[in-house]
Each structure stands twice: as C-alpha cells, then as structure tokens.
Amino acid sequence: MLKVAVAGASGYTGGELLRLLALHPYVKVVAVTSEKSSGKPITQLFPSLSRFYDLTLEPLSSGIVAGDADFVFMALPHGTSASPVSEFVKMGKMVVDLSADFRLKDPLVYEEWYGVKHTAAPLLQSAVYGLPELYRSRIKGAALVANPGCYPTSAILGIAPLMKHGLHNGGKIIIDAKSAISGAGRSPSLAFHYPEANEGMEAYKVGTHRHIPEIEQVLSDISGSTVRACFVPHIIPANRGLLSTSYVPSDFKGGAADIAALYREFYSGEAFVRVLDAGSQPNIREVRGSNFCDIGVAIDKRNGYIIVTSAIDNLVKGASGAAIQNMNLMKGFEETAGLMYPGLFP
Amino acid sequence: MLKVAVAGASGYTGGELLRLLALHPYVKVVAVTSEKSSGKPITQLFPSLSRFYDLTLEPLSSGIVAGDADFVFMALPHGTSASPVSEFVKMGKMVVDLSADFRLKDPLVYEEWYGVKHTAAPLLQSAVYGLPELYRSRIKGAALVANPGCYPTSAILGIAPLMKHGLHNGGKIIIDAKSAISGAGRSPSLAFHYPEANEGMEAYKVGTHRHIPEIEQVLSDISGSTVRACFVPHIIPANRGLLSTSYVPSDFKGGAADIAALYREFYSGEAFVRVLDAGSQPNIREVRGSNFCDIGVAIDKRNGYIIVTSAIDNLVKGASGAAIQNMNLMKGFEETAGLMYPGLFP
Amino acid sequence: MLKVAVAGASGYTGGELLRLLALHPYVKVVAVTSEKSSGKPITQLFPSLSRFYDLTLEPLSSGIVAGDADFVFMALPHGTSASPVSEFVKMGKMVVDLSADFRLKDPLVYEEWYGVKHTAAPLLQSAVYGLPELYRSRIKGAALVANPGCYPTSAILGIAPLMKHGLHNGGKIIIDAKSAISGAGRSPSLAFHYPEANEGMEAYKVGTHRHIPEIEQVLSDISGSTVRACFVPHIIPANRGLLSTSYVPSDFKGGAADIAALYREFYSGEAFVRVLDAGSQPNIREVRGSNFCDIGVAIDKRNGYIIVTSAIDNLVKGASGAAIQNMNLMKGFEETAGLMYPGLFP
Amino acid sequence: MLKVAVAGASGYTGGELLRLLALHPYVKVVAVTSEKSSGKPITQLFPSLSRFYDLTLEPLSSGIVAGDADFVFMALPHGTSASPVSEFVKMGKMVVDLSADFRLKDPLVYEEWYGVKHTAAPLLQSAVYGLPELYRSRIKGAALVANPGCYPTSAILGIAPLMKHGLHNGGKIIIDAKSAISGAGRSPSLAFHYPEANEGMEAYKVGTHRHIPEIEQVLSDISGSTVRACFVPHIIPANRGLLSTSYVPSDFKGGAADIAALYREFYSGEAFVRVLDAGSQPNIREVRGSNFCDIGVAIDKRNGYIIVTSAIDNLVKGASGAAIQNMNLMKGFEETAGLMYPGLFP
C-alpha cells in the first residue's frame, strides 16, 4: 500500500481526496494536515468520513508528512504551496499539487496573474500539467504534477479536439463557464451564506479570472500557435458541478454528428470522457460525485461557431479525482483505480 | 377602474399578472380564463392569492372576457393566441399579448421559427413590440402590444446602448443566457421534476431557440443594419431569475467606467433599469419579484469584447411586469403604477 | 408621515423592515443604524433597495435616531436592545423591539434562558407582547411592544384556538418546527455556508431553544393555567418560511372539519390568518414574502391528538411584517397598511 | 457472480440499485425491466450509468428475468408486486421486494391501509422483514425479504434501543418525519415540479400515512406489547435525505450521555449505524449517497421525553442500499459488500 498524505485536508478538495482515497485499493492515507484545525480528528471536520478514518489533523510543519508519507497531495491555497512542494520533491517524494503554483510554465505570467513572485521557479519546467487525456505520457514519468484548475479542465477537454483537428479558424474563442458553489471553497463568506447564494446567480471576475492564462497556455500548446480566450465564470446555486459553454469560431462545413464522431475518436480509450450524441447536451447532474467529463457538441452555422458544452464535477474531475488519476499514472497503477464510480443521481 | 381580463391565468405568467394586478391602483380584474382548469376558483390554483381574488376560471370561449373586460392580457401558448387576439382587437379592446405571436414583423420568419403559418398576419404591422425603454412612444398609441420574450428583454436591454452608440464593431455577438426554471412554465415534466432539476444545469436548444429572430429583429432595428447573434440558453436550479451574458465585439478604447457612464445616460429617466458601477455584476437575487433590470458592464481588452451582464426576474420584467408596464403606457397611467416594488431579498 | 428609524438595519429583519416600509403609505424612514457597517449607504448592503432609499448607516450612538425619529424599530441582537430601548421610551418615542429582550414578563425567566441579567427589568411590565391576533387591544395603547419570535408566532397562532376553546386535555404539547435559513441571521458561518446547508437538514437546540419560555408564557396566559411544551426546531434548506407542526393532546370527539370551522370563527375578521379546509395542509411557498399565517388542522383519533400545521414567512409575519402590524396598531393606522400583499409564488 | 435482475428499474430506487450493484464484487446484473420504458437502453433513463451497463429494459412479462436471474430485486409499485414475487419464489429464486406488499404480517391490516386485498397472503408468514439490525438471523435463512419503508427504517432504528431497554414508559410516541423529494418517486407531478417544490415545505397524509402500521408492527414486536405511534411526514426541498424526530415518553432519570452509551452498545458491531455523542444531532448531508443511519439522542426532562433524531439517505439505507444489505445476508456474502462508501459531502 502506498503511504499517502493529504496536506490541506480541511477544505472541500481535501475532504474529497479522503472520500475517494478511502476506497482506493493501493493506497493508505497516513497523514492529514491543517493549520487552523490542527489537533482535531478529521472526522470532526467531515462526519461523513466516520468509520473510514482515524486520523488527527496536524500542522504541515510538524514533519509528520515528511516522515510518514511517500506520496503527497497538496491542497493548500495558491502561493503557499510552492515552498513545501519543492522540499518534498527534494526529499524524493512524489507530489500532486492541487494549487495553481505549478501550472504556468512562465514565472512572469504567474507573477502577472497571481501578484506574487514565484518561490520555486526552477521547478516549473519539470512540473507536468496533469491533464491525463492530453499529457498522459509525461505524467507517467513525473515526480511533480500540477493538477489543473476546475475551469481549465472542463474548457480544455471541451475544446482540445477542435484544436488538434484544426477546426478552429483562429477567431476569438469565448468560454462562458458556470460553477457550483463548492468551487469557491469552504471558508464562510457573505456571498456564499445560504440565503444570499440560494436563488442567486452572477458573473464574477469578468475577463480577469486567474484560470485564463492556464487555459491559453494549454490551448496554445496543443494547437501549436498562440490562442487567446475570453473567459467569464459564473456562480450558480448548486453544491457540485461545472459547465463550460465554449464558442469556437470555425469554418467547418459538416454537421454536429460529424463533430461528435470526431470527438468520439479523439477520446476513444478514455475511461472518463463521455461524448454525447449530437443534439444532446450534458447536465451536471449526470457527473455528480464522479470523475467523468461529459461533452456535447453543436454547430451554429448561421454564425460560424462550433459550440461545445462540457460538464464535470468540480471537486472530482475538476480537482481531487483528477489528482488521484494523476497519482495512478505516476505510480503505475491502473489509471481508473479508485475512481470508476457512477455519478450520484438524483 | 379599468376592467381587465387575464386569459391563460393558470400558468406562472398568468399568476404573476394576478399577483401584481391585485395591488394596481387603477385596475380591477373581472375575468380569468383557463381551458384545463375551467370551473375552479383561481385561488385553488394559486392559494397565495387567497384574500385577493374571488374569481372562477372560465374557458376563453365562454365570452365572459369579451363581455366584461376592456383590456385583455393574453398569456396563452404560442400559436393559440393570434386568433383570439385579432377578435379582441376587432371588438375594440386593448390587448397585451404575452405569447410570441405578434413579436416578429415578418410572417415568413415567424413561420420559419415557429413551424406554423401565422393566422393573423395583417395585424403584425400594427402590433407594437412592447419594450418601453426602446419603443415607449409607439406603445403609447397602440391597441395591440406584443410583450417581449424573457431572454430578448434581458439581452436587448443589455446590448442596446452599445448599438445606439456605435460601439459594436460589426463582429459576431454572443449571448449566453441562464434562466431559472419558472421560465419553462408550469406543466410538470421529467426534466423539471424536482430531483432531476435540483443540482442540475444544462444548455438547451443551442443556437436554435425561438427567441433568436426576436433578438436579431430588435438589435437590427436599433442599429440600423442587420445584426446576427449566437444565442445559447441554459437552465439553472432556481425559481426566478434570468441572467444574460452578452459578448459584443468592440474597438472601444475607453474603460469600463466610461461604458457605465454611457449606460447611465442612456437609461437616465428609466424607472426600471439600474446600471451598476463598473466592476460590479448584477445578481438575479436583487431583482427577484421586481420589475427591475440590473446591468453590469466590463471590458475584455485582451480580446476586444465589451461584456454586459443583465439580470431580470423572468416572470416580472421578463413577462408580467413588462405587460403591466405596457398597459400603463397604453392607457396613459403613470408607467410605474402597480410596479414599483423592491425585490424580495433574501 | 411618521418619521421612523430602523436600528440594526444591516441584518435580514432590518432589510425586510425597509423593504416593507418603502411602500408604507404613512411612514418615512429617516434613519438606519449599524455598528459594523456604519458609513455605508444602505443600498450597498441591500442592492435590491436601490431606487427606494438614499440613507447612510450610522452607529446607534450617533444620536441621529434620537433626534430624527418619532418611532423606532429595534432589530438588534438579544441582550443589546434593552438599554437603548429604555432610553427611547424615556424620550417619549414609540418602540417596537424585535429582539427577545421584552418578551418575557419575568426577569428571572429571562435570566435563566438568556444567561444574562435583564438591564431594564422595570419596563417589562409595561411592554406588550405584540401578537395582534391575541393582544390587539393592549397593543393599541402601548408605547413599547415586544415583537414575538418567529417560532412562537407560528406555534401560538396554530394552538391558541384550541386553548381558548378548552380542547387541550392538559397532556404534553409537542411542537416540531422547521425554519428556513434566513431565520439564523445574516452573519456567515460554516453551518450556513451554502454547500454545507444546501441538501442538509438537522434538528438543533433540542428541548433547549430560547423560544420555549415565550411559547409557554403565552399559551399559559390564554389558557389560564400553566402550559408546558416540548419544542424542537429544525433547519431546512430554503431561504424563507417556517412551519410548525403542533401535536395537542385532546379528547375532542368531532372531526377535522369541526376544528377548521372553530378556527375560522376564532380568526374571523383577522386579515392575516387564513384557515385551510380540513384535509389541506399549508405550504410555506404560499406565504413567501407575505404577512399571512396559513393554518391546517387534522385529527389523529387513534392517538388522541389534534395536529395543527401553521406556516409563516419567518421574516414577515415572523418578524418585520408583524412589527409593522404592531406599529399600525400603536399609531392608529389601518392594521393592514403597507402589509396587504400576496405571497411571491413561485 | 450472482446473476441479478432489477424489476422496475426506471424509477429512483431501481436506478439506485443499479448505481450500487455496478460496484458490487459478487454480482452481475443480467436483466432490467420496465413496462413504460421497455425497449430503451437503461443508460438512456440514467445517463449517469453510462460506461457501467449495456442493458435494455424489457417488460417483466418477457420472461427474461425468470430465465436469466437467480436473484430478483422487485422495485415495483405497491400492489403490483405480490403476484410476480410469488411466482419467482415458486421458481426457487431469491427475492428482495422493495414494495410494501410483504411488510405487514396481517393481510387484513394490509387491506385496511392499502385498500386492496392481498393477492399472495400465504407468503406473508414466510416473508422476513428486512431490517438487518433487528432481524439479521431470520434474513440469513430467508428466500423472500420485504424491504422496509424509508420512514420506518429511520424511525425504528431511532427508537428500537429504547423499546428493548424498557425506557419507553408506554405513553404515546410521536414521530415527526421530514423527507427529501426523491422519496416521492420519479413520476412528474405538479406538487414536485421544481418551482412549486423548491422553497416549499408541507406536511402530508397527517396521521394517515401507510407506513404507520409498519412502524407499529415492528415496535410492538420488539417491545413485546402493542405500541401506537402518531406519525406525520413532511416534504422538504432536497433531493435525498430523511430525518425522523421521535418523541418517546420516558421516566428515565439519567442524562443524554447515558442514552448515547446505551445506543452505542446496542448498535456495537453494526457497520451502518453511527451513534453521535450526546449534544450532537445528525444532518442528512452526512449520509448522502451512503448506507449509514446516523442517530442523535437528547432528553427533554421538563416534559419527560427522550428525543431521538435519525438520518438516512432515503434511497440507500431507506431503500436500495438496505435491499443489497439484505441480499448480502441472504446469500452469505459479507454484509457490507458493495455498500461501504462514505457519504457524498458536500
């Protein structure tokens, strides 16, 4: 059994890692960390995990992670992850970092969007962007994997086949994304106080969200030329789920069924991507609690757009499930180990 | 007191008309119709209206509307409204039609999108499109007003100032809209059965929704040239509220504050449009139950888009509130009579 | 116009007072207070009130309330209200206190349940408990009215007719109550962070909630003997609404229709109580945003219980609407002034 | 691998059986039936099951179940299950019936509450009531198990320890239960149309629900004397979850911690019952998607009640999870096989 630690275990992505790892056939969680909740049993923060864990939260600085674990999931806030990650890598531990700290290749771009200097810039080049459907072979050999953001995962999986097949005509791509509220984290705030958020919906960080350079970096990488995307995220009143509606300018003359066929081929062999028939649109309810990304395609011929909608559970394929999928690849386990569950519907 | 009838009173827009008209200072509702629920007291279908109405539903064919009412709100399904409307107009009654039957000027366009021949085509030219903020003077003299669709109302109010000021550079406009579920009507269906719809979200009628020609007709009219829009609606898990995120290609060199100032001026004097400061985005929760349209503006200079988010309550400013606003104008009442309420928050 | 102040205007009951007072025909709000948000425009805290108020929040200590207002609504937390209330009363201002500070007649009972000594005990005797349906005549002459708690309002209105008619056989009364989340106030906390509260439900303060002595005091008063109630509140995932299910032991031999008739007679003339036919149960959705209390009655003959379900909007009839109803009585306005609106459905 | 059929697979309990059985280590689902949706792939009705099943729905009468399966889960409506069940039993197949048809021992009681004559009354005596925590040894030898109702499961697990220990003083028991909407099934209806049900809550079938005789039968059985319960169910706006608040009259002199200890001992060794510390109350969010029943205890000494709150997922421990737990016992598998998952939180 692989000895695993979850650093930053008191938040939603931490809890989701523990939910999934509880059932993983080759893993034993040996340490969980939290600065604020240090000293508490993990089941006090997540009563739903009672009967599955008998661990107490400790501060990351306690050294318990360093001592006991061979593999570390880092679920810390952006900016606080880079330093401990580089220490763990030096110790020879494998790391999946769920923060944004190792996603961007260029430390100047990181600095521009995150407003702080990167504290472990030399590691950026060896860190692998952990989207298995696109970078599987690199992930297999990696010691450090940067787990993608939730918005980028859904948007990139939705758009990538078009880029690879040259169906994007170079025009501006627009991504209008809608996220459930668990994506905003577990810290209480007025905006997400139940009576404010329920029956509410709004756009935020219009054109300025930090996931933009991440999306552009990957789309540029797979298309071979610079790609720009206009990205607007929205918050909708639900616990889990993320839907990206991507508008890709295209001169494609065929029909939606042709696009669907092309997507099916592109993702053939992928365990966690389900391409819907043309005319169907994915619903976040079908992926709830699961590691699937469901994709639907349509064409607006009047305006020259291919429109792709892609749905994930932001906490699973958008965070913790993807992290485990990366671990499976890094460690040579079956890629689906501990992840092949249907969604919880209804 | 103006004697008013509500035809099609058993659905949500009918109920919303009754909720608002109960408090209107110059109106008395004298008749309510429903084919399916004929014979039932209206308060059986809407217990929330108990103590406000003592009316029984009758079929439209009963003649009660024709006999008793001087003003008729038609809240029937598309396609079934045109014939009775033309009869009422002939009788000299004033009509606001909440269906789509009189929104499109060209009967061929109607036929193309609605799949049936228009049964009262000659009336189309005299029918006025009931968006007071754009067509107030025409509404004042009208006998028949076509009440706008909910999606068009929010999208057009959001985009119109840009068209009027020539800030749209002619590129493709994208409108990504999100509607609460009351917009889908009151008939039960599996898709909107609570456990299916709650915690769910999806796009539908991608690029094919019938509100498209309506949006394009109005945007073309106010810009003076043919405008095309790529429109994708989504359903979100909430009772009320509609948010349109409109991406308008623009070469504008100024900042978002300039756009906000321009919107403020454009809508100065408008009772029901509230323009937010640049940097703020409207939330559907702020307009719940009210006749307001809240608008936020932003610029994505990297991609050359002005991005406008506009929020309404789909049942009020998106339907029944707008219909009453139109009635007020047609009858010469103050435009805000019976409509000036704050939203119900939380 | 009566010059009114709302102290503690940044919370939900404060906001709800402002929403309702905006439309009150005889009132002008001249001052709003908040300690934490002092200096901010009230519309920043409640954007839904934009176009209705142009007031800035000030600390209570600023003296603005004392200077400008003739009538004060106190929406402060329990324990902090008693002192300023007694000052205002001394100044000759009329006060409705929405806190619990003047609800209990016996300062020792207050101390027992609230854990602090009462700081204005001499005022307790002259303060009137503001449930108009039971204490209308006393409210009319009062300078200080203690606005009832939300749970007591729904429970007492549901049970009172049975007590008055001697249909309670003296056995233990059980009240199982379910409240929407706005009842917990506007301060963010983990328990009411959206992803925790949504799809959640639990009991809390089982048998120990502070509304217990309030319920018992009133039921004892109207029955003429000591009444005890076992009370358990629950939180359900909704914004507004409170439903009490009351189990009253009874030897009544008649049917539910008889009970309904008795309730109808008891509440005849009451503008805001709607008694449903036997066999119907009230739903919180029918009273949303309104000042109504809807009541349904049933009999479980097998077990000897009359079971009453009573639904209110916790922020309106359960707080701010009731406060305005009290003000109307205290000032001699029509009791329904500014309050007679249908619920917002759906 | 045990060859299993799910009859009535198009509803929520059917879908939940399939969700859980997809991961069961010793089971292969070989047939699924539906009368209405016959001919459709099961994944069309449950897209969330895509990648897990390649089965087509057939009518029960097709004989496929009879031919292919050795074990049958019957998820048909009450009244329609008895006849096919008795046929399957005759064929030597093992059956778990999720309907109410074999829960009540006395066919006259069945007739009284369900309004129809029982069509397989002779089987009633050999059918075992499938609550493993109380009847494990009988289930192990059974060919036909009647799966308990969702309300009875939560109420009985909550109350049973008190009955067994004689802590109920014989007074009237009150059970106030709150269920999420999936408990009402998958057929669309106005009451559960999203905009009606969302932000709504009501009691229903007050004192007349069909689960009453089932609860009384079991409580009487384990206490050794006739027990009566006053039972009122409510519907709350959530997808999954059921909470019963049970008021049990008691003369117990100890504290809540003593009760909790007693419950812990009673349920020691039980994999799926989690007893909370005194002072804590279970929340349905902690059991979502899991087979756990979480129980909290409190004492209201003022009134002489022990108050127990018990939370389950109505579709899992309240239906399909319990059915699989029963199958495990009937077939001699580990009792937890395919069932030991943490809840999906948030």
Short mmCIF file of N, CA and C in Angstrom, two decimals, chain A residues 132-179:
data_model
loop_
_atom_site.label_atom_id
_atom_site.label_comp_id
_atom_site.label_asym_id
_atom_site.label_seq_id
_atom_site.Cartn_x
_atom_site.Cartn_y
_atom_site.Cartn_z
N PRO A 132 -4.52 14.10 -17.87
CA PRO A 132 -4.09 12.83 -18.45
C PRO A 132 -4.53 12.65 -19.89
N GLU A 133 -5.70 13.15 -20.24
CA GLU A 133 -6.20 12.95 -21.59
C GLU A 133 -5.30 13.61 -22.63
N LEU A 134 -4.50 14.59 -22.21
CA LEU A 134 -3.61 15.26 -23.15
C LEU A 134 -2.14 15.00 -22.89
N TYR A 135 -1.80 14.77 -21.65
CA TYR A 135 -0.37 14.68 -21.29
C TYR A 135 -0.03 13.39 -20.55
N ARG A 136 -0.72 12.32 -20.91
CA ARG A 136 -0.57 11.07 -20.16
C ARG A 136 0.89 10.59 -20.09
N SER A 137 1.57 10.62 -21.21
CA SER A 137 2.90 10.02 -21.22
C SER A 137 3.86 10.80 -20.32
N ARG A 138 3.72 12.11 -20.32
CA ARG A 138 4.61 12.91 -19.44
C ARG A 138 4.27 12.69 -17.97
N ILE A 139 3.00 12.55 -17.67
CA ILE A 139 2.61 12.35 -16.27
C ILE A 139 3.20 11.06 -15.73
N LYS A 140 3.26 10.04 -16.60
CA LYS A 140 3.78 8.74 -16.14
C LYS A 140 5.18 8.83 -15.57
N GLY A 141 5.99 9.70 -16.10
CA GLY A 141 7.36 9.77 -15.59
C GLY A 141 7.59 10.88 -14.58
N ALA A 142 6.53 11.54 -14.16
CA ALA A 142 6.73 12.77 -13.41
C ALA A 142 6.86 12.55 -11.91
N ALA A 143 7.64 13.41 -11.26
CA ALA A 143 7.72 13.42 -9.80
C ALA A 143 6.78 14.48 -9.23
N LEU A 144 6.53 15.50 -10.01
CA LEU A 144 5.65 16.59 -9.58
C LEU A 144 4.62 16.89 -10.67
N VAL A 145 3.38 16.77 -10.29
CA VAL A 145 2.31 17.06 -11.24
C VAL A 145 1.49 18.22 -10.72
N ALA A 146 1.28 19.18 -11.61
CA ALA A 146 0.41 20.32 -11.29
C ALA A 146 -1.00 19.96 -11.72
N ASN A 147 -1.87 19.81 -10.75
CA ASN A 147 -3.25 19.43 -11.05
C ASN A 147 -3.98 20.62 -11.67
N PRO A 148 -4.69 20.41 -12.76
CA PRO A 148 -5.33 21.55 -13.44
C PRO A 148 -6.43 22.19 -12.60
N GLY A 149 -6.74 23.42 -12.92
CA GLY A 149 -7.89 24.09 -12.34
C GLY A 149 -9.18 23.47 -12.85
N CYS A 150 -10.25 23.71 -12.11
CA CYS A 150 -11.54 23.11 -12.50
C CYS A 150 -12.06 23.69 -13.80
N TYR A 151 -12.01 25.02 -13.92
CA TYR A 151 -12.48 25.63 -15.18
C TYR A 151 -11.62 25.16 -16.37
N PRO A 152 -10.29 25.22 -16.25
CA PRO A 152 -9.48 24.76 -17.38
C PRO A 152 -9.78 23.32 -17.78
N THR A 153 -9.97 22.43 -16.79
CA THR A 153 -10.24 21.04 -17.15
C THR A 153 -11.46 20.94 -18.05
N SER A 154 -12.54 21.57 -17.62
CA SER A 154 -13.76 21.40 -18.42
C SER A 154 -13.64 22.11 -19.76
N ALA A 155 -13.03 23.28 -19.77
CA ALA A 155 -12.93 24.02 -21.03
C ALA A 155 -11.98 23.32 -22.00
N ILE A 156 -10.83 22.92 -21.49
CA ILE A 156 -9.82 22.33 -22.38
C ILE A 156 -10.30 20.98 -22.95
N LEU A 157 -10.88 20.14 -22.09
CA LEU A 157 -11.38 18.87 -22.61
C LEU A 157 -12.46 19.12 -23.66
N GLY A 158 -13.21 20.19 -23.50
CA GLY A 158 -14.25 20.51 -24.47
C GLY A 158 -13.71 21.02 -25.79
N ILE A 159 -12.60 21.75 -25.74
CA ILE A 159 -12.09 22.42 -26.95
C ILE A 159 -10.97 21.66 -27.64
N ALA A 160 -10.21 20.89 -26.89
CA ALA A 160 -8.98 20.29 -27.42
C ALA A 160 -9.15 19.57 -28.75
N PRO A 161 -10.19 18.74 -28.92
CA PRO A 161 -10.28 18.02 -30.19
C PRO A 161 -10.38 18.96 -31.40
N LEU A 162 -11.03 20.10 -31.20
CA LEU A 162 -11.14 21.05 -32.31
C LEU A 162 -9.78 21.64 -32.66
N MET A 163 -8.98 21.94 -31.65
CA MET A 163 -7.66 22.50 -31.90
C MET A 163 -6.78 21.47 -32.60
N LYS A 164 -6.83 20.26 -32.11
CA LYS A 164 -5.97 19.21 -32.67
C LYS A 164 -6.32 18.92 -34.13
N HIS A 165 -7.60 19.07 -34.45
CA HIS A 165 -8.01 18.78 -35.82
C HIS A 165 -8.08 20.03 -36.69
N GLY A 166 -7.58 21.12 -36.18
CA GLY A 166 -7.55 22.34 -36.98
C GLY A 166 -8.92 22.89 -37.34
N LEU A 167 -9.89 22.63 -36.51
CA LEU A 167 -11.24 23.13 -36.82
C LEU A 167 -11.50 24.52 -36.25
N HIS A 168 -10.60 25.00 -35.47
CA HIS A 168 -10.69 26.38 -35.02
C HIS A 168 -10.06 27.26 -36.11
N ASN A 169 -10.82 28.29 -36.52
CA ASN A 169 -10.32 29.10 -37.64
C ASN A 169 -9.44 30.27 -37.19
N GLY A 170 -9.09 30.30 -35.92
CA GLY A 170 -8.21 31.35 -35.45
C GLY A 170 -8.94 32.52 -34.82
N GLY A 171 -10.27 32.56 -34.98
CA GLY A 171 -11.04 33.64 -34.37
C GLY A 171 -11.05 33.54 -32.86
N LYS A 172 -11.62 34.55 -32.24
CA LYS A 172 -11.65 34.61 -30.78
C LYS A 172 -12.52 33.50 -30.18
N ILE A 173 -11.99 32.80 -29.24
CA ILE A 173 -12.75 31.77 -28.52
C ILE A 173 -13.38 32.41 -27.29
N ILE A 174 -14.64 32.10 -27.08
CA ILE A 174 -15.30 32.58 -25.86
C ILE A 174 -15.68 31.37 -25.01
N ILE A 175 -15.38 31.45 -23.74
CA ILE A 175 -15.75 30.38 -22.80
C ILE A 175 -16.59 30.99 -21.69
N ASP A 176 -17.83 30.58 -21.65
CA ASP A 176 -18.75 31.07 -20.62
C ASP A 176 -18.97 29.90 -19.67
N ALA A 177 -18.47 30.03 -18.44
CA ALA A 177 -18.46 28.90 -17.53
C ALA A 177 -19.36 29.15 -16.33
N LYS A 178 -19.95 28.07 -15.82
CA LYS A 178 -20.87 28.15 -14.70
C LYS A 178 -20.45 27.12 -13.67
N SER A 179 -20.17 27.58 -12.48
CA SER A 179 -19.68 26.68 -11.44
C SER A 179 -20.63 26.64 -10.24
#
